[in-house]
Amino acid sequence: MNILLLGSGGREHALAWKISQSPLCGQLFIAPGNPGTASCGTNISLSLNDFSAITNVCLEKNIEMVVVGPEDPLVNGIYDHFQGDDRLKSIIVVGPSAKAAQLEGSKAFAKAFMLRNDIPTAAYREFTADSYDEGVDYLKQHSLPIVLKADGLAAGKGVVIAQSHEEALATFQSMIKEAQFGKASEKVVIEQFLSGVELSVFALTDGHNYVLLPEAKDYKRIGEADSGPNTGGMGAVSPVPFAQGAFMEKVIERVVEPTISGLSKEGLIYHGFVFFGLINVNGDPYVIEYNCRMGDPETEVVMPRLASDLVELFVAMHQGGLSSSHIQIDARSASTVVVVSGGYPGSFAKGKPLTGLDHSRSEQTLVFYAGIAEQGGQLVTSGGRVAAVTSYGDSIADAVEHSLNAIAHIKYENMYFRRDIGYEFKV
Ligand code: AMP
Ligand code: GLY
């Protein structure tokens, strides 16, 4: 079958790499893709929120499956768009309905869903301009640190962990009164700070049945030892050593199953990936956030460890026949180290010539392109996160070492990366 994959980052390169290996995959198109995805299929230039351009591509290319990488088109209703058009209805869309995508699109929606379904998460309150003064009083008596979250999508920048009441009040004011994130911060969730190690758990579901994919841990801070500002993700490892036994049983019983049965009970149509952003608080899992798509850079370690055919999984999902017998996992560890443009996540230069990517690849190392473009036959940087260098290894330490050795071949001006990915698990 012909497949259209939407997106253009490292996540989509990893998905394209995996999808293109399936015997069920006919032609693979990636829109808009990047020079890396072009080695797995055919790139098509379009805007992800231009649903009529996507419709035309589906009709022209006889697309039978659409895999949605990022959250924006999902929150904007791409699933519903396909269901509402007789010409597109029969196409398998991997991604939830707009209503269900609110699990990521609205923090307040997600919190209320968790409360209704008895899913462990930080205690919270939500406020708007109408309840501003109440919010100020609430903040003043809240214990520190205080977590403030813009309700809507804010490109990963909508969460502030305030260390003082002054900072919390200033953040609250700029989110609500100054519309710091536009409509996304018209509502603000204020929640209890949880302390522990985070991990990302992924399910593929049809809204009733589900399978779990390999879990991962990502490293969000720009600096080593988890210092400095948050980024889209500087690296990831899989497996996560503590994600097994009793802890994983709690994750399944307290989080995954109530989430899937909550979707089903509440009639939320969901055919796609659920990303559970969890935190391990003294052996108990709590949900920090839901995302309605795969993580980036987690996908760059999850897909390499998934030994099963991904397209077969998507077909099983569509037919309502997902079962754990579909999941085979590579026993090796995987790590990915993201190379970024110096200055990221602040301002950074683009268009820097890039060399050595081919040399960095080997039997154990894959390179997934993110912010890379082609200019006159030369690869140049085009984003903050430039590439995700993924390696297999017998242990996490081994996998990370392979990635770091491979990165030694990559050259561009002002390249930066973290050398300590997986540090907690190397001993
Ligand atoms: P989010 O955008 O919801 O993923 O939040 C970004 C990051 O903020 C998370 O990955 C956590 O590191 C942190 N965070 C969010 N909520 C909390 C919380 N309640 N307690 C501690 N850290 C949090
Ligand atoms: N790595 C976190 C995310 O994709 O949101």
XYZ file of C-alpha atoms and ligand atoms in Angstrom:
455
model
C 0.000 0.000 0.000
C 1.089 3.558 -0.608
C 1.765 5.485 2.593
C 1.978 9.195 3.359
C 3.988 10.243 6.410
C 3.520 13.810 7.661
C 6.359 15.741 9.304
C 9.963 16.742 8.762
C 12.079 16.036 11.844
C 14.292 13.307 13.248
C 11.170 11.510 14.449
C 9.813 11.364 10.919
C 13.148 10.179 9.498
C 13.119 7.326 12.045
C 9.474 6.513 11.199
C 10.227 6.647 7.464
C 13.247 4.377 7.961
C 11.078 1.854 9.816
C 8.014 2.055 7.542
C 10.108 1.667 4.390
C 11.391 -1.708 5.643
C 7.889 -3.194 5.678
C 6.951 -5.599 2.880
C 3.463 -4.051 3.113
C 4.806 -0.628 2.142
C 4.420 0.211 -1.527
C 5.464 3.768 -2.292
C 6.293 5.925 0.705
C 5.773 9.682 0.507
C 6.932 12.070 3.207
C 5.520 15.584 3.439
C 7.385 17.817 3.730
C 10.227 15.508 4.857
C 13.927 16.363 4.844
C 17.001 15.183 2.911
C 17.190 12.149 5.228
C 13.629 10.995 4.580
C 14.366 11.349 0.851
C 16.516 8.214 1.169
C 13.470 6.251 2.441
C 10.842 7.517 -0.007
C 9.724 10.557 -1.970
C 9.441 13.952 -0.308
C 6.500 16.190 -1.183
C 6.604 19.846 -0.279
C 3.464 21.053 1.499
C 2.322 22.702 4.702
C 1.080 20.302 7.366
C -1.938 22.407 8.109
C -2.990 22.642 4.471
C -5.542 19.839 4.566
C -6.665 20.444 1.004
C -3.082 19.979 -0.286
C -2.871 16.771 1.785
C -6.202 15.632 0.304
C -4.876 16.174 -3.223
C -1.712 14.192 -2.521
C -3.777 11.307 -1.109
C -5.988 11.199 -4.191
C -3.180 11.629 -6.721
C -0.861 9.070 -5.147
C -3.498 6.482 -4.187
C -2.551 6.738 -0.535
C -4.051 4.044 1.699
C -2.425 5.008 4.998
C -1.484 8.366 6.534
C 0.902 8.443 9.497
C 0.891 11.757 11.353
C 4.217 12.630 13.033
C 3.652 15.922 14.915
C 0.745 17.075 17.078
C -0.373 20.201 15.230
C -2.350 18.563 12.406
C -3.913 16.156 14.918
C -5.057 18.904 17.261
C -6.295 20.760 14.167
C -8.488 17.801 13.225
C -6.775 15.899 10.413
C -8.350 12.611 11.529
C -11.819 14.168 11.421
C -11.056 15.768 8.051
C -10.425 12.308 6.581
C -13.537 10.844 8.201
C -15.655 13.671 6.847
C -14.663 13.216 3.194
C -16.091 10.212 1.317
C -13.026 10.093 -0.921
C -10.684 9.795 2.074
C -12.777 7.813 4.563
C -11.240 4.429 3.769
C -7.672 5.657 4.315
C -6.097 4.399 7.538
C -5.094 7.449 9.587
C -2.585 6.825 12.368
C -3.482 9.540 14.870
C -6.425 10.402 17.144
C -9.512 12.510 16.494
C -9.286 16.220 17.357
C -11.355 15.653 20.494
C -9.010 12.930 21.762
C -5.929 14.926 20.706
C -6.999 17.407 23.387
C -5.124 15.104 25.758
C -2.103 16.964 24.375
C -3.805 20.107 23.050
C -5.216 21.179 26.413
C -3.480 20.575 29.726
C -6.774 21.301 31.522
C -8.578 18.684 29.406
C -5.858 16.136 30.191
C -5.962 16.886 33.918
C -9.761 16.572 34.057
C -9.568 13.290 32.087
C -7.046 11.923 34.610
C -9.159 13.020 37.538
C -12.296 11.372 36.074
C -10.414 8.160 35.403
C -8.475 8.013 38.654
C -5.071 8.251 36.979
C -2.239 9.461 39.249
C -1.044 12.999 38.428
C 0.050 16.131 40.310
C -2.683 18.013 42.214
C -3.766 21.121 40.271
C -6.119 24.061 39.772
C -6.905 25.949 36.570
C -7.401 29.707 36.175
C -8.421 32.197 33.453
C -8.703 36.009 33.273
C -12.060 35.695 35.070
C -10.485 33.932 38.041
C -7.208 35.880 37.939
C -7.387 37.290 41.497
C -8.244 33.885 42.889
C -5.203 32.522 41.014
C -2.961 35.149 42.579
C -4.191 34.184 46.072
C -3.725 30.512 45.255
C -0.137 31.101 44.071
C 0.752 33.152 47.161
C -0.040 30.265 49.513
C 1.355 27.493 47.224
C 4.479 25.615 48.345
C 7.622 25.998 46.213
C 8.563 25.237 43.520
C 5.336 25.910 41.598
C 4.602 24.477 38.157
C 2.670 26.762 35.769
C 1.451 25.449 32.431
C -0.134 27.299 29.537
C -3.219 25.232 28.695
C -2.695 24.993 24.924
C 0.124 24.087 22.537
C 3.123 26.359 23.033
C 5.854 24.549 21.069
C 7.248 22.959 24.226
C 7.768 26.334 25.928
C 4.543 26.596 27.906
C 5.754 25.065 31.187
C 7.508 27.147 33.838
C 8.808 25.760 37.115
C 8.935 28.813 39.357
C 11.398 28.722 42.236
C 9.939 31.750 44.027
C 6.494 33.271 44.530
C 7.645 36.421 42.679
C 8.609 34.370 39.619
C 5.343 32.428 39.787
C 3.266 35.627 39.988
C 5.198 37.256 37.141
C 4.779 34.152 34.967
C 1.074 33.946 35.772
C 0.653 37.601 34.880
C 2.501 37.357 31.574
C 0.636 34.188 30.571
C -2.855 35.497 31.333
C -2.684 39.297 31.231
C -0.058 39.686 28.501
C -1.108 36.626 26.464
C 2.482 35.380 26.394
C 1.417 32.305 24.391
C -1.608 33.899 22.733
C -4.770 31.784 23.066
C -2.703 28.928 24.512
C -2.225 30.807 27.774
C -5.779 32.138 28.194
C -6.093 29.308 30.671
C -3.272 28.326 33.035
C -2.878 25.118 35.012
C -1.031 25.486 38.304
C 0.218 22.229 39.734
C 2.172 20.578 42.463
C 5.858 19.951 41.712
C 6.754 16.256 41.551
C 10.273 15.064 42.117
C 11.675 11.936 40.481
C 13.120 10.464 37.299
C 11.032 10.926 34.151
C 10.425 8.379 31.443
C 8.374 8.100 28.272
C 6.068 5.136 27.715
C 4.369 4.586 24.363
C 1.261 2.666 23.400
C -0.294 2.101 20.014
C -4.058 1.841 20.421
C -7.352 1.641 18.563
C -9.021 3.228 21.587
C -9.921 -0.179 23.049
C -6.943 -2.516 22.638
C -3.336 -1.476 22.865
C 0.253 -2.666 22.623
C 3.220 -1.160 24.428
C 6.297 -0.150 22.461
C 9.782 0.017 24.006
C 10.001 2.769 26.634
C 12.622 5.533 26.565
C 14.068 8.352 28.584
C 14.815 11.664 26.963
C 17.186 14.399 28.122
C 15.447 17.735 27.760
C 17.935 20.232 29.186
C 20.551 21.827 26.966
C 23.435 21.344 29.395
C 25.226 18.358 30.849
C 24.034 17.124 34.248
C 20.563 18.378 33.200
C 21.431 22.067 33.493
C 20.166 25.111 31.605
C 16.947 25.648 29.666
C 14.641 23.002 28.216
C 14.999 21.989 24.576
C 13.019 19.719 22.288
C 15.303 16.908 23.497
C 19.071 16.418 23.445
C 19.172 12.645 23.439
C 17.386 9.505 24.557
C 18.035 5.961 25.683
C 16.025 2.744 25.625
C 15.413 0.573 27.576
C 14.991 2.480 30.845
C 16.477 0.140 33.472
C 13.908 0.872 36.202
C 10.959 0.411 33.813
C 10.380 -3.231 34.620
C 8.898 -5.537 37.252
C 6.723 -3.961 39.929
C 7.147 -0.399 38.626
C 6.037 -1.340 35.104
C 3.096 -3.293 36.521
C 2.003 -0.107 38.297
C 2.410 1.859 35.063
C 0.147 -0.577 33.262
C -2.455 -0.948 36.020
C -2.622 2.656 37.195
C -1.905 4.599 34.021
C -2.059 2.735 30.711
C -5.174 0.618 31.253
C -7.276 3.369 32.883
C -6.254 5.708 30.049
C -7.324 3.303 27.315
C -10.532 2.345 29.117
C -11.181 6.050 29.767
C -10.906 6.762 26.025
C -13.276 3.934 25.309
C -15.806 4.856 28.050
C -15.799 8.504 27.048
C -16.200 7.741 23.351
C -12.930 9.459 22.416
C -11.889 8.112 19.018
C -8.215 7.241 19.146
C -6.287 5.277 16.524
C -2.659 6.074 17.072
C 0.198 6.529 19.493
C -0.303 7.592 23.102
C 2.823 9.047 24.675
C 2.708 8.869 28.459
C 5.177 11.371 29.960
C 5.682 9.804 33.385
C 7.662 10.529 36.499
C 8.786 7.887 38.989
C 8.107 9.293 42.454
C 9.625 6.851 44.957
C 8.557 3.848 42.902
C 5.096 5.183 41.988
C 4.318 6.450 38.473
C 2.549 9.805 37.954
C 1.529 11.329 34.622
C 3.294 14.616 33.830
C 1.690 14.906 30.414
C 0.064 13.061 27.547
C 1.100 13.549 23.962
C -0.968 12.274 21.064
C 2.021 11.273 18.927
C 5.459 9.732 19.285
C 8.233 11.669 21.057
C 11.229 13.251 19.449
C 14.032 12.144 20.054
C 12.484 9.063 21.720
C 11.304 7.706 18.346
C 14.936 7.602 17.244
C 15.591 4.878 19.868
C 12.126 3.278 19.982
C 11.911 2.495 16.243
C 15.385 0.933 16.098
C 14.443 -1.351 19.019
C 11.077 -2.352 17.561
C 11.748 -5.582 15.729
C 8.135 -6.011 14.541
C 6.782 -4.676 11.263
C 5.358 -1.218 12.032
C 2.988 -1.157 9.054
C 1.588 -4.536 10.106
C 0.949 -3.005 13.549
C -0.901 -0.075 11.972
C -3.055 -2.463 9.933
C -3.810 -4.532 13.059
C -4.743 -1.310 14.860
C -7.129 -0.396 12.052
C -8.732 -3.834 12.125
C -9.151 -3.769 15.902
C -6.824 -6.744 16.288
C -3.845 -5.332 18.180
C -2.298 -7.812 20.574
C 1.001 -8.088 22.355
C 1.897 -11.022 20.088
C 2.571 -8.352 17.456
C 5.436 -6.831 19.432
C 8.971 -8.096 19.169
C 11.709 -6.019 20.722
C 15.410 -6.006 19.912
C 17.252 -7.011 23.096
C 20.060 -4.541 22.464
C 20.159 -1.091 24.078
C 19.857 1.994 21.924
C 20.937 5.560 22.507
C 20.554 8.680 20.469
C 22.644 11.818 20.884
C 21.284 14.940 19.215
C 23.715 17.365 17.619
C 22.387 20.928 17.677
C 23.282 24.382 16.392
C 25.289 26.417 18.928
C 22.988 28.896 20.689
C 19.937 26.590 20.604
C 17.390 26.715 22.290
C 18.002 30.472 22.022
C 18.936 32.065 18.706
C 21.303 30.210 16.389
C 22.693 30.466 12.866
C 21.349 28.387 9.972
C 22.795 27.450 6.595
C 26.107 26.118 7.935
C 27.684 23.513 5.631
C 27.634 20.048 7.154
C 29.973 17.147 6.426
C 30.776 13.664 7.681
C 27.258 12.250 8.049
C 28.043 9.330 5.739
C 31.183 8.485 7.681
C 29.336 8.505 10.965
C 27.029 5.680 9.828
C 28.059 2.098 10.518
C 26.589 -1.307 11.235
C 25.675 -0.126 14.733
C 24.974 3.556 14.056
C 22.089 5.226 12.231
C 21.879 8.950 11.577
C 18.434 10.525 11.530
C 18.244 13.983 9.966
C 16.325 16.767 11.713
C 17.280 20.398 10.938
C 19.134 19.666 7.712
C 18.422 21.097 4.272
C 20.044 20.778 0.878
C 21.359 23.885 -0.842
C 22.926 23.499 -4.276
C 23.891 19.886 -3.645
C 25.410 20.658 -0.230
C 23.870 19.686 3.118
C 23.459 22.652 5.449
C 21.998 23.145 8.920
C 18.438 24.443 8.942
C 17.264 24.127 12.546
C 18.190 23.950 16.206
C 18.274 20.187 16.416
C 20.353 19.112 13.426
C 20.580 15.307 13.599
C 19.998 12.423 15.991
C 22.856 9.923 16.025
C 21.464 6.578 17.182
C 23.551 3.543 18.093
C 22.920 0.039 19.297
C 25.044 -1.432 22.080
C 25.200 -4.266 24.589
C 24.501 -1.729 27.337
C 23.434 1.890 27.462
C 27.026 2.942 28.150
C 28.181 1.002 25.112
C 25.457 2.460 22.860
C 26.214 6.033 23.969
C 29.916 5.504 23.383
C 29.206 4.357 19.815
C 27.080 7.460 19.201
C 29.795 9.757 20.558
C 32.442 8.046 18.399
C 30.217 8.449 15.348
C 29.629 12.146 16.094
C 33.385 12.719 15.891
C 32.982 12.459 12.086
C 30.317 15.165 11.869
C 31.470 18.724 11.299
C 29.721 22.078 11.082
C 30.345 25.469 12.618
C 29.258 25.770 16.234
C 28.161 22.160 16.668
C 27.056 21.281 20.193
C 25.876 18.051 21.865
C 25.718 16.483 25.312
C 28.271 13.806 26.155
C 26.384 12.579 29.212
C 23.224 11.089 27.678
C 22.191 8.057 29.756
C 24.437 9.126 32.640
C 22.216 7.684 35.399
C 22.269 4.267 33.807
C 25.943 3.882 33.003
C 27.109 2.535 36.358
P 5.533 19.272 29.648
O 5.547 20.317 28.585
O 4.211 19.058 30.325
O 6.231 18.030 29.200
O 6.519 19.789 30.800
C 7.865 20.043 30.493
C 8.726 19.523 31.606
O 8.433 20.208 32.807
C 8.481 18.047 31.936
O 9.175 17.179 31.115
C 9.004 18.009 33.351
O 10.410 17.918 33.363
C 8.604 19.330 33.902
N 7.348 19.217 34.656
C 6.094 19.360 34.177
N 5.186 19.187 35.150
C 5.874 18.926 36.281
C 5.504 18.653 37.639
N 4.244 18.637 38.034
N 6.493 18.410 38.516
C 7.782 18.437 38.139
N 8.196 18.688 36.895
C 7.262 18.937 35.960
N 10.707 14.379 23.719
C 9.533 14.971 24.182
C 8.519 15.233 23.173
O 8.564 14.755 22.049
O 7.563 15.943 23.486
